[in-house]
Each structure stands twice: as C-alpha cells, then as structure tokens.
Tab-separated table of C-alpha atoms in Angstrom:
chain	number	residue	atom	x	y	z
V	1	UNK	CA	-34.429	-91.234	-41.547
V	2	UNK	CA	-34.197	-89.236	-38.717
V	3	UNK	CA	-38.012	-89.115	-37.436
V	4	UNK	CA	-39.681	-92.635	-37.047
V	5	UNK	CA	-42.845	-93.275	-35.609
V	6	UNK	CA	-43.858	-96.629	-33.283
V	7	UNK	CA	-47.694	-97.082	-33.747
V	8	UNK	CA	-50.833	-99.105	-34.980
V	9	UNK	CA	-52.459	-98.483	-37.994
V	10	UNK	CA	-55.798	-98.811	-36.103
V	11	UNK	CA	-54.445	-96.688	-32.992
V	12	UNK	CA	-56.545	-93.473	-32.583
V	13	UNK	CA	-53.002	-91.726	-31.125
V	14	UNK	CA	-51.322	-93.276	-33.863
V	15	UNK	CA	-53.684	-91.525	-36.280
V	16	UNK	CA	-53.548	-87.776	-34.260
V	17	UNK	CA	-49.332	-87.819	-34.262
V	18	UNK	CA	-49.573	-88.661	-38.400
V	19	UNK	CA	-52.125	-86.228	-38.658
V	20	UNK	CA	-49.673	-83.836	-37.737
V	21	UNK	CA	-46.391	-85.441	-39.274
V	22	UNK	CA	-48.683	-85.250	-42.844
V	23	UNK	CA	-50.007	-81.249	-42.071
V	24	UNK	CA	-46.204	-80.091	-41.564
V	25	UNK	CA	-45.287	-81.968	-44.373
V	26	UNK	CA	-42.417	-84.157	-42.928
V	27	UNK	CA	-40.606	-87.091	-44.134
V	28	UNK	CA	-40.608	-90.253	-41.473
V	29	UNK	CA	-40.326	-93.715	-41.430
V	30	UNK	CA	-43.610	-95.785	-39.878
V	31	UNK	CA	-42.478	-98.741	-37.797
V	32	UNK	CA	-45.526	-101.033	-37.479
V	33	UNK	CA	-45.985	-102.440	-33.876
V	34	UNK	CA	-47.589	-105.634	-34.051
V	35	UNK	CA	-50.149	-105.349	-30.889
V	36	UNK	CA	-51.988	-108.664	-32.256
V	37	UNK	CA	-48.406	-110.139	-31.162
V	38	UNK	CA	-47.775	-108.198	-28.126
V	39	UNK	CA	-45.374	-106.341	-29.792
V	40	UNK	CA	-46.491	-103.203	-27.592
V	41	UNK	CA	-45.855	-105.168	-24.031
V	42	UNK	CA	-42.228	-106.306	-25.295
V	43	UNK	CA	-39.244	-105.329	-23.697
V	44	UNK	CA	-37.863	-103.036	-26.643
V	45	UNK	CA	-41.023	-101.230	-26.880
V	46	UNK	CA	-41.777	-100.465	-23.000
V	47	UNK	CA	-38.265	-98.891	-23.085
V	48	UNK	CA	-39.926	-96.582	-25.791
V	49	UNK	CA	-42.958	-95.934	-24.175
V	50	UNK	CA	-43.037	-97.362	-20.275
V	51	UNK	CA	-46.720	-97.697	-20.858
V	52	UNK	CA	-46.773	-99.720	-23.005
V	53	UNK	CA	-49.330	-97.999	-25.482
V	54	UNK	CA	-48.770	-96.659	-29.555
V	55	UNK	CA	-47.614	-94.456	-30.173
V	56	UNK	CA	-43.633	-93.875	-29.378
V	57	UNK	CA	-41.547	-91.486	-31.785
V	58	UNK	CA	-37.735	-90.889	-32.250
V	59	UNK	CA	-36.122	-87.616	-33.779
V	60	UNK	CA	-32.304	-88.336	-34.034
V	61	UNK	CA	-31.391	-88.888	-30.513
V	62	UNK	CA	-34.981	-87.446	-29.230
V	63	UNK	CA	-37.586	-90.225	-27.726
V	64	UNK	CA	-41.513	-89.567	-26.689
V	65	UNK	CA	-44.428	-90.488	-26.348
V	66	UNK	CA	-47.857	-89.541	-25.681
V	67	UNK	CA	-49.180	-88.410	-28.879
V	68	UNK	CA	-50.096	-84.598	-27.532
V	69	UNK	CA	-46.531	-83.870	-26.439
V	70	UNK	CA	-45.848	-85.566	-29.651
V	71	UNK	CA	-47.724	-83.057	-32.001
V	72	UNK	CA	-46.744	-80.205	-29.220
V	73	UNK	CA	-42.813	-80.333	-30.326
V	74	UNK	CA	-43.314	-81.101	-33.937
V	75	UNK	CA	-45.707	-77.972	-34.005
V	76	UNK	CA	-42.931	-75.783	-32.146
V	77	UNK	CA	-39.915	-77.408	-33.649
V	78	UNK	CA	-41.126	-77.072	-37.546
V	79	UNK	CA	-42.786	-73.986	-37.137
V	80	UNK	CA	-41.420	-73.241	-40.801
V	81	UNK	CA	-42.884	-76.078	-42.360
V	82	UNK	CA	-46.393	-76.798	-43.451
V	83	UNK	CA	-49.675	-75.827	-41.772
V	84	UNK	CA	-49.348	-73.492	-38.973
V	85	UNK	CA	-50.614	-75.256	-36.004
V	86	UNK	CA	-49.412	-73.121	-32.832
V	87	UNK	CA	-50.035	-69.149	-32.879
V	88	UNK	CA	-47.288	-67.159	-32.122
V	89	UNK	CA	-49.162	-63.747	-30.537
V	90	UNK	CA	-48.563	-65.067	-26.979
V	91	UNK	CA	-52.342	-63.955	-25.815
V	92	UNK	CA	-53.721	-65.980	-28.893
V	93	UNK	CA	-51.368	-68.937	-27.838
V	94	UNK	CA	-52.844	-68.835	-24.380
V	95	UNK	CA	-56.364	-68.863	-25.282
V	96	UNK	CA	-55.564	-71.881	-27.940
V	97	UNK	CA	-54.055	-73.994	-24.916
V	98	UNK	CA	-57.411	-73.467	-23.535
V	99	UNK	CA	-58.563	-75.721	-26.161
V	100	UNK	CA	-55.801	-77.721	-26.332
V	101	UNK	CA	-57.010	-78.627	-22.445
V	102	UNK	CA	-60.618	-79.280	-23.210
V	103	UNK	CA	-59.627	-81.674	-26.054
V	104	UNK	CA	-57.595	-83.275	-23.583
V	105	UNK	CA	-59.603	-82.903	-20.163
V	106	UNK	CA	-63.205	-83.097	-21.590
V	107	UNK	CA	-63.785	-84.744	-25.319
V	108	UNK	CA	-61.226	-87.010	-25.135
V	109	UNK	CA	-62.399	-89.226	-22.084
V	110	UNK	CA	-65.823	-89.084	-23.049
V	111	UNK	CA	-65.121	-89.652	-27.378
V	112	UNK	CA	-62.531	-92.220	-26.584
V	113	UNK	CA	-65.037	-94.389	-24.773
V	114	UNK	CA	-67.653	-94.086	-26.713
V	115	UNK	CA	-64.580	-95.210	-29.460
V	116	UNK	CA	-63.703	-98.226	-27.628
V	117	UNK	CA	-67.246	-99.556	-27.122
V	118	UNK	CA	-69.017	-98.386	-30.891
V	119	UNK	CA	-66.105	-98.877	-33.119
V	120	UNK	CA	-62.899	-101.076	-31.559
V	121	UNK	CA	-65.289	-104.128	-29.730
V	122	UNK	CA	-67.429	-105.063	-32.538
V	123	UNK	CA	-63.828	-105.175	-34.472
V	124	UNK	CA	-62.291	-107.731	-31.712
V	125	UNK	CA	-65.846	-109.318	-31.484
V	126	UNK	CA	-66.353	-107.839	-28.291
V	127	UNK	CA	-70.133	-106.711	-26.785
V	128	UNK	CA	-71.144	-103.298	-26.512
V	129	UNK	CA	-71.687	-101.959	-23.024
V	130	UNK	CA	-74.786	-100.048	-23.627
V	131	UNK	CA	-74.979	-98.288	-20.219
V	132	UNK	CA	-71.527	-97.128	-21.014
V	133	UNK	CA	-72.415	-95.514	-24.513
V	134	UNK	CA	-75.195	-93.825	-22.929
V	135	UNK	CA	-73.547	-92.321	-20.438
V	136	UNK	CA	-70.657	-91.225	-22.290
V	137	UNK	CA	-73.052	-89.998	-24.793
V	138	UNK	CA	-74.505	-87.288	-22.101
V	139	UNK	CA	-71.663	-86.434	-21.481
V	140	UNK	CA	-70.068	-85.736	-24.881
V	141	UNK	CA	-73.614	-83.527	-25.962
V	142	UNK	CA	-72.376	-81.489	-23.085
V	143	UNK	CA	-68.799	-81.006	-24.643
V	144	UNK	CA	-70.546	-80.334	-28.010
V	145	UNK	CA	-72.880	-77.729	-26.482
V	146	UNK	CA	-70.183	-75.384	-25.568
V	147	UNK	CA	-68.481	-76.268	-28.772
V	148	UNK	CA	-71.566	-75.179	-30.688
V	149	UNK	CA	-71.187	-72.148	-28.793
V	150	UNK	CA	-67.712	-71.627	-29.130
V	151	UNK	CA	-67.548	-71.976	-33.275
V	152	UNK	CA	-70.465	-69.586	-33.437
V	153	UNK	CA	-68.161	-67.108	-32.811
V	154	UNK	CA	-64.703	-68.560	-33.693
V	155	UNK	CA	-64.261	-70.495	-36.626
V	156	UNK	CA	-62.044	-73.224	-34.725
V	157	UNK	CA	-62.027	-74.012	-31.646
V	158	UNK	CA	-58.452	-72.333	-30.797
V	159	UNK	CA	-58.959	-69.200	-33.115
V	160	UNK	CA	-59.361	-68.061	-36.428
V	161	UNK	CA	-57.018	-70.753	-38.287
V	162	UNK	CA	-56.663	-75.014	-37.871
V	163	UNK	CA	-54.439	-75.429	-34.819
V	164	UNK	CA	-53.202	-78.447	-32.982
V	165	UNK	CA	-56.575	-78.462	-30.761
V	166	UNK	CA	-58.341	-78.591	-33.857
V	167	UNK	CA	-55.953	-81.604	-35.163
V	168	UNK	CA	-55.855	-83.648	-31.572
V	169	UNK	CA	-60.025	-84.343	-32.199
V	170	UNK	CA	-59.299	-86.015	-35.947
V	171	UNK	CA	-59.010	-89.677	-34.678
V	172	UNK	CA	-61.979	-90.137	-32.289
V	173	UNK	CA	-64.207	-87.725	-34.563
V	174	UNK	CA	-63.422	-90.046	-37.638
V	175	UNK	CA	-64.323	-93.253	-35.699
V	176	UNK	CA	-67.324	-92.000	-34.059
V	177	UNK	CA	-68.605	-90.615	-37.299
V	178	UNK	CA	-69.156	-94.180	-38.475
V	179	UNK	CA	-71.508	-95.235	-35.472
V	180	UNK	CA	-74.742	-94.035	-34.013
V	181	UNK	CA	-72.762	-91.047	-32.674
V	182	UNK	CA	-72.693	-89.291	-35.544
V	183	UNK	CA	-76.196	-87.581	-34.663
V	184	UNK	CA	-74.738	-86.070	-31.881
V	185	UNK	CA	-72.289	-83.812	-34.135
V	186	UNK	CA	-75.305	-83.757	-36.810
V	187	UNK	CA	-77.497	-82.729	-34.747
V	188	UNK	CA	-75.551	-79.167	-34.101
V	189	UNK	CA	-74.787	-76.916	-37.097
V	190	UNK	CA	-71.518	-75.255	-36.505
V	191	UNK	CA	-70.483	-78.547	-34.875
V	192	UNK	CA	-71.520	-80.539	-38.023
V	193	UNK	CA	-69.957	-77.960	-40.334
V	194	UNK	CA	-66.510	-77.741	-38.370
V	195	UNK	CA	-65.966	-81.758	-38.067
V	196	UNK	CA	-66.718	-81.693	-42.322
V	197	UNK	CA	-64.247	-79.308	-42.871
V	198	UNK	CA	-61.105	-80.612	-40.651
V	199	UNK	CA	-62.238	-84.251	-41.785
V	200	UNK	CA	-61.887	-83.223	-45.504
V	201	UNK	CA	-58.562	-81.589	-44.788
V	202	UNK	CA	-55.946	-83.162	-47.678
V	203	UNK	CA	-53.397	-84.191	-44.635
V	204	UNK	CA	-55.543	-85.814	-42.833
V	205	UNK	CA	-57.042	-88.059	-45.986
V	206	UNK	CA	-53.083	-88.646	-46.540
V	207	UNK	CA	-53.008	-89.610	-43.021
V	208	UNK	CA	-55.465	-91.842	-42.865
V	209	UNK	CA	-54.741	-93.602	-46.590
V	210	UNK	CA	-51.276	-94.131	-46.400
Z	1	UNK	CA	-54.691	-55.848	-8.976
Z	2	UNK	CA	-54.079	-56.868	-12.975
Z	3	UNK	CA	-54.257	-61.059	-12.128
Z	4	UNK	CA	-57.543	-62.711	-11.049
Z	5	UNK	CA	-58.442	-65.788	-10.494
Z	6	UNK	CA	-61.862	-66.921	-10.278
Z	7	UNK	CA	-62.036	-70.065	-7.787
Z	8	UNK	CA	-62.819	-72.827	-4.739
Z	9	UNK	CA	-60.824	-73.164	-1.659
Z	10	UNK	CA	-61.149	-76.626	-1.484
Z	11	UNK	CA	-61.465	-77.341	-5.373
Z	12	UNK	CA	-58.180	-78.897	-6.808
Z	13	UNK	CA	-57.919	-77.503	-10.214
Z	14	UNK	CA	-58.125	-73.958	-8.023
Z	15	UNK	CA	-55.404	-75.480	-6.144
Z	16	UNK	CA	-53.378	-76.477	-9.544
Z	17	UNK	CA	-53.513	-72.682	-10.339
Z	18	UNK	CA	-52.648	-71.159	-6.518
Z	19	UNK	CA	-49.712	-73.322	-6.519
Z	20	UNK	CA	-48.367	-72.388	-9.919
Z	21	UNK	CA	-48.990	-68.461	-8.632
Z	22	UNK	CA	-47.128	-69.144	-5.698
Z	23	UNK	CA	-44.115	-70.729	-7.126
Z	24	UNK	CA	-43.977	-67.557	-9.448
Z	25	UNK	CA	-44.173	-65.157	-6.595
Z	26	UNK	CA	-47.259	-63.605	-8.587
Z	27	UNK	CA	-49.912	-61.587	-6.383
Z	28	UNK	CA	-53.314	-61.914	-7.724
Z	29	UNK	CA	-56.781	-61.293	-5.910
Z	30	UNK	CA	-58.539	-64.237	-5.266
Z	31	UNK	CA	-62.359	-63.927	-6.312
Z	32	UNK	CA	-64.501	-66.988	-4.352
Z	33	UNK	CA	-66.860	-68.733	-6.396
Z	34	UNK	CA	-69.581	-70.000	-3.847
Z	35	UNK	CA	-70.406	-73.598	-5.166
Z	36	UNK	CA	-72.561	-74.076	-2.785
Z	37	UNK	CA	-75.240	-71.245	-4.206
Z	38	UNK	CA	-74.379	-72.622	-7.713
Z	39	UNK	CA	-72.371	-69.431	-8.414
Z	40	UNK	CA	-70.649	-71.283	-10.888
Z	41	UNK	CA	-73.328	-72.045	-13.056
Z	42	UNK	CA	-74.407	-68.313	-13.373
Z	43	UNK	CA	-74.650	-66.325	-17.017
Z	44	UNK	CA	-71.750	-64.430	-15.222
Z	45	UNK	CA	-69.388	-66.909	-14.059
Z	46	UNK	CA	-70.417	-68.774	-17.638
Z	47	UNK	CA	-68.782	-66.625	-19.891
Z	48	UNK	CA	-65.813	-66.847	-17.729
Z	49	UNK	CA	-65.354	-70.616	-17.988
Z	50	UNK	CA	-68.214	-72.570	-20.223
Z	51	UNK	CA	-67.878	-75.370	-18.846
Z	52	UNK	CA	-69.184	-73.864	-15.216
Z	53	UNK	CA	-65.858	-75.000	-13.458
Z	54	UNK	CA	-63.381	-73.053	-11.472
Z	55	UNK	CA	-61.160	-72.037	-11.808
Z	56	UNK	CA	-61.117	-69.088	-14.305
Z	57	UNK	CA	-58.575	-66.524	-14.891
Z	58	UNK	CA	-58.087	-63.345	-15.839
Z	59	UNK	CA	-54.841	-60.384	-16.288
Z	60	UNK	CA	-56.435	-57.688	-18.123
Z	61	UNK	CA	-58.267	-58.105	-21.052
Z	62	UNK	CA	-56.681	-61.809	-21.202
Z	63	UNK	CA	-59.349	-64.368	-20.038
Z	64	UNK	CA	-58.682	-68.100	-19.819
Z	65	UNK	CA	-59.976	-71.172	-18.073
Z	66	UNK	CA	-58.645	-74.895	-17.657
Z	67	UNK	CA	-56.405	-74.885	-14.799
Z	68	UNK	CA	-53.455	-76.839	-16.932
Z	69	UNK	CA	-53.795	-73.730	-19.652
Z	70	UNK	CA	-53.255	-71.570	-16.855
Z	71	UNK	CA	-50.105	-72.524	-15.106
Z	72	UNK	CA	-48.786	-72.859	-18.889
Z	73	UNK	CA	-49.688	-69.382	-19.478
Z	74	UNK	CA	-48.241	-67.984	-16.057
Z	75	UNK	CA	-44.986	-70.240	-16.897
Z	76	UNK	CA	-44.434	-68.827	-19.756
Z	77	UNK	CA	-45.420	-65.962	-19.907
Z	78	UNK	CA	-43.534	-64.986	-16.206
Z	79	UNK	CA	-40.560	-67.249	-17.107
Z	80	UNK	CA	-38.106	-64.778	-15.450
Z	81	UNK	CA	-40.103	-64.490	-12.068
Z	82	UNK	CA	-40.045	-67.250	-9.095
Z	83	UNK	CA	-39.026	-70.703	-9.854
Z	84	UNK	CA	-38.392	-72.009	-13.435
Z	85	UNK	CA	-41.775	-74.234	-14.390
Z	86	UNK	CA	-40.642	-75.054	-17.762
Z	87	UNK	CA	-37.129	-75.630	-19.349
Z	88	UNK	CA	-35.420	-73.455	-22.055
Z	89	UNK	CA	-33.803	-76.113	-24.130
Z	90	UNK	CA	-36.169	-77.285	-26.331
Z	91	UNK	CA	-35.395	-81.457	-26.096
Z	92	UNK	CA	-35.329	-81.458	-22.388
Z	93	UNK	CA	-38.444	-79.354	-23.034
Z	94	UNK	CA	-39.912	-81.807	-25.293
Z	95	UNK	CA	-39.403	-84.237	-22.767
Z	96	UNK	CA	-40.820	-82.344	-19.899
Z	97	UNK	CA	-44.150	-81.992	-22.410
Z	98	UNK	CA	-44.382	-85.867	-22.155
Z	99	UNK	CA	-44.576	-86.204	-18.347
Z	100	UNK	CA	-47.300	-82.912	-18.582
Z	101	UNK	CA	-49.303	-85.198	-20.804
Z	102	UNK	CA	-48.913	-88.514	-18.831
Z	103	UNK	CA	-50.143	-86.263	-16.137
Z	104	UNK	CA	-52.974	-85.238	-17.643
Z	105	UNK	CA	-53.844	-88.694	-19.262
Z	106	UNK	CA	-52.821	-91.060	-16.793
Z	107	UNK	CA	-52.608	-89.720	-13.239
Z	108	UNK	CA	-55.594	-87.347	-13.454
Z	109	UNK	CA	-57.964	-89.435	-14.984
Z	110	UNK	CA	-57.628	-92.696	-12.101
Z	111	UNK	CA	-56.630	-89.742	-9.038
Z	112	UNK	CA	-59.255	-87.627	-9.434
Z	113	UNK	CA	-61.835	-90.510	-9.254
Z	114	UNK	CA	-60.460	-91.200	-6.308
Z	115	UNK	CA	-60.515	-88.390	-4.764
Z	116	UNK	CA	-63.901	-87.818	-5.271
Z	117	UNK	CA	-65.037	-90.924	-3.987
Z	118	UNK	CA	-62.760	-90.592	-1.047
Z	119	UNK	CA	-62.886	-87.181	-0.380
Z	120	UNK	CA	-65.577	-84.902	-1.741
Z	121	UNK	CA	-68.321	-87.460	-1.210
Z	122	UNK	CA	-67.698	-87.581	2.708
Z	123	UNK	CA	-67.578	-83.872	2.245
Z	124	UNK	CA	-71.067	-83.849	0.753
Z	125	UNK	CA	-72.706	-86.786	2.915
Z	126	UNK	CA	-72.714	-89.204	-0.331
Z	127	UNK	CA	-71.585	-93.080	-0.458
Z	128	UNK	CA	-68.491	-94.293	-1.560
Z	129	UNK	CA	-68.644	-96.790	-4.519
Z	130	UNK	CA	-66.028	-99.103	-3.040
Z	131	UNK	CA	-66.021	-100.579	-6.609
Z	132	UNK	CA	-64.753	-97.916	-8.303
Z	133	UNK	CA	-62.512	-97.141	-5.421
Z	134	UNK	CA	-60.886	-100.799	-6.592
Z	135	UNK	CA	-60.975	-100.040	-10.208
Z	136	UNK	CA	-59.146	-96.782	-9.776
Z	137	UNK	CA	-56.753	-97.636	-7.178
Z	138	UNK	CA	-55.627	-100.167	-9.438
Z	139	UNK	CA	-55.152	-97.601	-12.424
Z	140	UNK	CA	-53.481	-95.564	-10.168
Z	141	UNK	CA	-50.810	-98.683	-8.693
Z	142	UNK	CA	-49.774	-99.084	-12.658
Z	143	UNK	CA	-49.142	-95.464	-13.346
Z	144	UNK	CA	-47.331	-95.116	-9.910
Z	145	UNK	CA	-45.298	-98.380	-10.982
Z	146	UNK	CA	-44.001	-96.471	-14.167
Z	147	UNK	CA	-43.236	-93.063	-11.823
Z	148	UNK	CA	-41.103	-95.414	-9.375
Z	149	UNK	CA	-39.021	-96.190	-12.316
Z	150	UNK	CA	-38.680	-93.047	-14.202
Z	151	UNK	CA	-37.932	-91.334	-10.395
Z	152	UNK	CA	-34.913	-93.760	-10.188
Z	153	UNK	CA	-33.699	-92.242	-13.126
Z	154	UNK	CA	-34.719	-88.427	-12.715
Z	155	UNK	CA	-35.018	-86.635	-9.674
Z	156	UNK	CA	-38.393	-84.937	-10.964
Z	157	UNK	CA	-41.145	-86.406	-13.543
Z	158	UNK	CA	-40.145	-83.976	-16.035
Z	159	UNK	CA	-35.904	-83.738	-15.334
Z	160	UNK	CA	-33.791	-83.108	-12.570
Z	161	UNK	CA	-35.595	-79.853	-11.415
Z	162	UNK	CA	-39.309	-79.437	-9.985
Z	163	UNK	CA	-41.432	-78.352	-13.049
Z	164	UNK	CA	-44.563	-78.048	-14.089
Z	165	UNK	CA	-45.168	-81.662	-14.476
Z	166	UNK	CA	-44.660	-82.062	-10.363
Z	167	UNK	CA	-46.546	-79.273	-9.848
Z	168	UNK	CA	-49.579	-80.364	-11.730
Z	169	UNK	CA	-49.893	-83.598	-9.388
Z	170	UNK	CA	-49.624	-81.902	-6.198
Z	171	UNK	CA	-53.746	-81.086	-5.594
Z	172	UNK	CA	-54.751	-84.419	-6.387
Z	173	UNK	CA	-51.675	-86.295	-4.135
Z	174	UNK	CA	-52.457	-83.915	-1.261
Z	175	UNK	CA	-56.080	-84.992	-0.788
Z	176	UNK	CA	-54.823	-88.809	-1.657
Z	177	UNK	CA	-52.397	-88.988	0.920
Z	178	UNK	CA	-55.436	-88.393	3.636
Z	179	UNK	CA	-57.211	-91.486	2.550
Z	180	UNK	CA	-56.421	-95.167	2.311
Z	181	UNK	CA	-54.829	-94.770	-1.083
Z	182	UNK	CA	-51.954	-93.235	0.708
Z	183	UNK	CA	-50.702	-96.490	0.785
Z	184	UNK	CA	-49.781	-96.998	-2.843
Z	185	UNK	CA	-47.459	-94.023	-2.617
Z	186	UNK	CA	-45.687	-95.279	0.404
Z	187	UNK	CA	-45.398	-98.480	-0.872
Z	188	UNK	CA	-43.042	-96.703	-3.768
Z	189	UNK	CA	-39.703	-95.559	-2.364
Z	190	UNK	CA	-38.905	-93.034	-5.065
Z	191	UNK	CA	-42.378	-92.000	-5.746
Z	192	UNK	CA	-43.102	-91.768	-1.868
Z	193	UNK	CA	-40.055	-89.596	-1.725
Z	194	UNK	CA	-40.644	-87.254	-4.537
Z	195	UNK	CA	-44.278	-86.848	-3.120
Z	196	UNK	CA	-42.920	-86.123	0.052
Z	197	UNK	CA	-40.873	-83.420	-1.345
Z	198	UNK	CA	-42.883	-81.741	-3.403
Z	199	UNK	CA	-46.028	-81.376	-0.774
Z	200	UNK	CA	-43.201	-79.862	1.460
Z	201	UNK	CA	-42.270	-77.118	-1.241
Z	202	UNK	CA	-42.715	-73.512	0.565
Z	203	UNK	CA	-45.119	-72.226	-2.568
Z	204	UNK	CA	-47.430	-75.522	-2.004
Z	205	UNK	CA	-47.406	-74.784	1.936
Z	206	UNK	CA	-48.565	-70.578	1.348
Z	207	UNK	CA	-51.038	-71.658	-1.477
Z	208	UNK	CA	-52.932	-74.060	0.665
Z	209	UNK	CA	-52.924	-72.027	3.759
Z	210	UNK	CA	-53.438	-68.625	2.210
C-alpha cells in the first residue's frame, strides 16, 4: 500500500494524523512501533523520524513526520477526497492558518501537559505533578476564553466548516475529557458544544476504534 | 499604504513578520504597539489579535494575527515578489512543511524560554532562573544535534534554498547568539554555519535596523 503510517496506538500525534487519514477516507497500512521496546529510539526508526517520536508516514517514495505537516499535505494533496479540511478562497485560507497557529502555538503546549501529567503518568504509574496541572490549567482557561469568544461568532474555530485546526485539537481534547479537565471545556458553552460535536464526528470514532 | 502591521521593535514574533516583509520586498507601515502602556491589552488592539500579542496584521479588509500565519500568508500570497519562501513542487513542499513544524514544535518551544530568561528579563530588571536556563539549553543541544545532521545533508532546514523554515528561526537565534547559549550553535559546524548565513541575509540586516 502506498501510504503507511509509523505510530503508537496510545500516541496523541498518532491519533491527530489518523484522524485525518479516516476524514479523507484513505486506505493505509498502520505499522505499530513498539515504544515499550524502544522501537522508536532504533536505528530504522530515527532514520524515519530523527527525533525519535510517533508518528513517521511514507507515501510511495514521500517520508515525514511531525503529525501537522502530516495532515497539512494529505489535506492539500487529496483535496478530492473526503471531508474538506483546507479552504480554498485564499483570504478564508489565511484566516484558518490563524487557527492552525494557535492550535499549535497556544493549546497544544498547555493541553499536552496537562495530557502527560492527568492521563499518560497514572498509565506508566507515574505521580502527578500537581503544581504543573495547575499551572497549565491557567493557562489553557485563557486559550478557552478566546475560543469561547471566537465560536460565538464562527462555528469552528477556522470558519464556517471542520478544518484541519479543528481536527489537530481531537487527541489532547479526547484525553483531557476523561480527567478533572473536563470542567474547564464544561464550564464554557460554545466551548462545550464545539468539543461534542468534533468528538462525535464518525472519522474520528473510526479513528480512535480501529 | 494597503499592508499594516501592528507590532514591537524588540518583540521577536514582530521580528518573524519584518523579516518575511523584507525578503518579499513588501512596503508596509509599521504601527508601534507601546507595551510598555499595555497598549496591547486594549479593546482596540484586542480585536486585532485576542490573544493581546503583537504582532497583528492587516492588507485591507484582511486581518490576521500569529506571526507564523503571517509570513505563510505573505509567502503565498506574494509568491512572485522577492525571494521564494515556499517551494512549488508539492513533495519538496511537503517536506519543507516538516522543518516549519519542527520549528514551531521543537526550536520555539526550548529558544524562546531562553530567550526570555536571558534576554527580556535583564531587559525588565527580573532574575534569571538558572534552572530553567539548564533545562532548556539542554532541549535546545538535542534539537540542534538533529539540525547538524539534516544541515550535512541540505544546505537549508527545509531544501537547498533559504525558506520559510530558516526564516522562522532567525528572531529567536539573533537574541541567542548574544547570550551564553551562543555556545551550542558554535559548537555545531553546520548549524553554526547556516546560522551564520542566514543572520547575514540583506532582508534580516534592513528588518532589524529599519
């Protein structure tokens, strides 16, 4: 098959690249990378991804990684397949990368934290750092604050339709939603009402089930 | 003039943006943002950028904020002016993407630390945390350790031209390379070389002096 994807079942970026492999509707073969064995630090793999981190994907003769530059060429490549996840007015597609960005530069940091020390240490028996979740709890209201704003008047974040910057918060919003977090997105009605509806999207319970 | 942008002399994601103008041979007026009188945090300069950040930018009736969302916009969008930012065929493109992200992921997240610990706090009369000077220098030595090898391969992060990808370092290295952490750069042939190179660029030289 000509697309394969290196990842983790577990692995947030895992999750956000199938997320977007299921909404376009393409075919792909799922290597499993074995990070309980290393299997992410091993020669063959650091050649994939010189990081070291899940995931890595091949079309035909095509290798990346990072799971945003991932999504980014399947969304521009397949533009005839599937869900529409870029916007093709060019003013539209400049005010989506906006969003694309605060993903990236502001929930991300903040959500993924929060992910490691709520949901991935209590899997690997690990102790929460408390200090940590509160901080990175501030700090994620604030994000949420100017989302609450945003999808009062837009009903995603990019525009009028699920894009990619809608997609790219799937992962960390699933984990979170299963620890004390979750009050921060209940506590903020377009918020709350946005996360229910891109969580209850049919590619992403394919995603996450398969 | 049709191009604003709304910004800090000394802030770097202002920088990101001047730079990316510059290489493009794009005039634009430049509107200050006084920080200091919390300018940024004003109803005005709010609906501008919600996040109260500079920079912000705006051609016409196009407004947009993020500096990253910018110089994607302006490289785009003004593909045929200055020097080429981005590349037309769509792999190398795809590739290019990957190096934006690992920008954005990697390098910004452990240099930007730095450079406020280093930097902005002597600026301000604040204390370095020497511990998270040590944290984030080390961060910084493993990302630099994977640019050293993909720069003996290609001339620039994102291919064998100056893209996008370079650019997007260049606010962050040029504060870094007036502090201790200089080091780690010099201490990398290929990355002290490329660094060297790119903070010599003409467009970098007019958009910190202008």
């Amino acid at each position: 098959m000509a697309i394969k994807l290196f990842g983790a079942v577990g692995s947030t970026a895992t999750l956000r690249v199938k997320a977007c492999l299921a909404e376009k509707g393409l075919e792909y073969e799922f290597v499993n990378v074995d990070m309980s064995k290393q299997e992410h630090k091993s020669p063959e793999f650091l050649s994939r991804n010189p990081f070291g981190q899940v995931p890595a994907f091949e079309d035909g003769d095509l290798k990346l990684f990072e799971s945003r530059a991932i999504t980014q060429y399947l969304a521009h490549t397949y533009t005839d397949k599937g869900t529409d996840l870029i916007i093709k007015d060019p003013k539209q597609m400049a005010i989506l990368a906006v969003w694309i960005e605060v993903e990236s530069q502001k929930f991300e940091p903040a959500s993924s934290k929060l992910a490691w020390e709520l949901a991935y240490k209590p899997m690997f028996g690990m102790t929460t750092d408390e200090a940590v979740v509160e901080e990175n709890e501030k700090k994620l209201e604030q994000v949420l604050d100017v989302y609450e704003s945003r999808l009062s008047e837009s009903k995603y974040l990019g525009g009028e339709s699920f894009t990619l910057t809608d997609l790219h918060h799937l992962p960390n919003i699933k984990y979170l939603m299963g620890t004390q977090t979750k009050k921060v997105f209940d506590a903020r009605p377009h918020v709350s009402a946005w996360a229910a509806d891109i969580l209850s999207r049919p590619a992403w319970v394919k995603a996450t089930t398969t």
